[in-house]
């Protein structure tokens, strides 16, 4: 599974010729992806959202994946090797420990996933500016991609339980087509509700559908005369409005497949 | 495939006299929602309801047949219906939501269903997406210009608007006025110029006027869900159908218009891409079928 994903992403070396028995042995050992969870400056909402997949959660956690590391999930102190690590929260540059943990996760995991908007875009930690007890120096928070290479992002504040389930299933099946938008979104780190104006309305693309306003998780958007209007004081810079806009990127083939068309 | 993937296409209309009177065409949208409500296939529908200004719609959640009928008829300006879907589920507590959508709205809804990044517990509650054909849409100020300035009619006197036979028509109690479509050029929404979908290719059922005689609609059933509802409505006698290719109407004109729209949009997509502007669709050189909605 990991090899397939790595190959697709163009990371790691090409698989060597190995005897068949060895392949089978490895396949057996690696049958379940080893998943880790790193909690930086986040609110635990993202992992809570994962747990809201009530119907499939037991199956997911017991039979489909191995949770090998993560606060609240596994009693493990030493970070092990992982196929995939979900990183929740942004990084505080003044917090040495966070920076170290993120770098270590990058070294030990095959795939680093920015899990939730704080990790992906900084989200509302973008507004942090220090000056509070007990660490008035804790001032600067950045999306994890500012410090390490991120392989894919699942934005959302929090991401919906469904997108988490769909992503995990796609990872297990090595369904790279489904994951492609999330791979592309790893580069979308400077998000804001004003992206709709800059990247959609200003570019002659807006069609007044209202998807952005529906998707906004803080009701920062209303529709005025068929165009999104941002109340910036409500915007947490999660990026979801732009990500869900049908005029930002368009997964036509996947939609047709999902609809059976 | 200029008309999208579909199971069946027919000419159809509502058998309800009341709906026939107030609907835009065959009243398929209203009839389907009323039927689905009654049969509890949906527990509400998002429609383009009346707003504060005449002919400026406001998306609304209709939970009775009366509310659905109050929203019948085409308003040629924005009604951001997708926005109401979340409200329908969260505030109104609906479990099975129906919605009417022009093609681009269907695109927003379907993308959200395939990739529900921040949109929790909504994707699987869309029970019936009825799509309507769409050549283009207009900002409200454009509509005001057509009616008040170009035709000299006060919007509150207008009973119906329609586009057809190369003209923009307005019906009042005692008059039928029109301007040639040529005069509407420059007043369209620019986002429409890169739109590659005419017949709501991603809806469960899509319907429009082109291809059928006055008072009738052309209807495509596309998904399994769409086919089931439509067939049931026909069987229940709520909708009557006839074959689509009769006389001067039919698929030929529909195919022609859809092709024209798509070819024009494809050209504009290529042009914008050449200028380095962002467009979420592939350039014609990048795809097998230049008319596909990708
Ligand atoms: C902007 C626009 C352009 C169109 N262009 C074409 C065209 O080129 N060719 C063609 O054949 N048909 C076109 N149509 C569709 C056509 O006008 C009718 O809406 C369609 O045939 C349905 O008629 P009906 O009698 O079945 O629906 P009705 O029973 O009258 O119901 C119509 C439904 O559409 C909803 N609605 C009205 N205005 C809007 C809006 N602006 N946005 C979203 N929903 C709305 C209403 O709330 C209602 O539920 C267009 C419609 C729109 C809104
Ligand atoms: S989702 Fe995109 S196209 Fe739709 S109204 Fe918002 S900005 Fe415009
Ligand atoms: S407007 Fe809403 S959805 Fe968009 S970035 Fe701001 S908070 Fe997020
Ligand atoms: S032409 Fe396309 S983009 Fe424009 S309103 Fe119609 S469906 Fe939407």
PDB file of C-alpha atoms and ligand atoms in Angstrom, chain A residues 123 188 191-194 196 212 215-221 230-231 234-242, ligand 3:
ATOM      1  CA  UNK A 123      -7.041  28.399  10.451  1.00  0.00           C
ATOM      2  CA  UNK A 188      -3.086  25.691  -0.157  1.00  0.00           C
ATOM      3  CA  UNK A 191      -6.549  30.490   2.996  1.00  0.00           C
ATOM      4  CA  UNK A 192      -9.180  33.107   3.714  1.00  0.00           C
ATOM      5  CA  UNK A 193     -12.795  33.847   2.898  1.00  0.00           C
ATOM      6  CA  UNK A 194     -11.481  36.631   0.674  1.00  0.00           C
ATOM      7  CA  UNK A 196     -13.649  33.816  -3.116  1.00  0.00           C
ATOM      8  CA  UNK A 212     -19.455  28.617  -0.397  1.00  0.00           C
ATOM      9  CA  UNK A 215     -20.037  25.217   3.387  1.00  0.00           C
ATOM     10  CA  UNK A 216     -18.741  27.971   5.686  1.00  0.00           C
ATOM     11  CA  UNK A 217     -18.593  26.558   9.168  1.00  0.00           C
ATOM     12  CA  UNK A 218     -18.821  29.899  10.950  1.00  0.00           C
ATOM     13  CA  UNK A 219     -21.541  31.625   8.901  1.00  0.00           C
ATOM     14  CA  UNK A 220     -19.047  34.232   7.809  1.00  0.00           C
ATOM     15  CA  UNK A 221     -20.574  34.243   4.330  1.00  0.00           C
ATOM     16  CA  UNK A 230     -17.632  38.015   3.704  1.00  0.00           C
ATOM     17  CA  UNK A 231     -17.976  39.207   7.266  1.00  0.00           C
ATOM     18  CA  UNK A 234     -16.332  35.826  11.571  1.00  0.00           C
ATOM     19  CA  UNK A 235     -13.858  34.211   9.183  1.00  0.00           C
ATOM     20  CA  UNK A 236     -11.442  31.719  10.767  1.00  0.00           C
ATOM     21  CA  UNK A 237      -9.438  31.233   7.556  1.00  0.00           C
ATOM     22  CA  UNK A 238     -10.240  27.535   7.294  1.00  0.00           C
ATOM     23  CA  UNK A 239     -10.355  27.655   3.487  1.00  0.00           C
ATOM     24  CA  UNK A 240     -13.420  25.470   3.214  1.00  0.00           C
ATOM     25  CA  UNK A 241     -15.477  27.948   1.178  1.00  0.00           C
ATOM     26  CA  UNK A 242     -12.914  28.060  -1.599  1.00  0.00           C
TER      27      UNK A 242
HETATM   28  S1  LIG C   3     -15.375  32.412   5.013  1.00  0.00           S
HETATM   29 FE1  LIG C   3     -15.942  30.664   6.282  1.00  0.00          FE
HETATM   30  S2  LIG C   3     -15.369  28.886   5.063  1.00  0.00           S
HETATM   31 FE2  LIG C   3     -14.317  30.625   4.187  1.00  0.00          FE
HETATM   32  S3  LIG C   3     -12.319  30.634   5.147  1.00  0.00           S
HETATM   33 FE3  LIG C   3     -13.622  31.993   6.355  1.00  0.00          FE
HETATM   34  S4  LIG C   3     -14.485  30.707   7.948  1.00  0.00           S
HETATM   35 FE4  LIG C   3     -13.638  29.340   6.418  1.00  0.00          FE
END
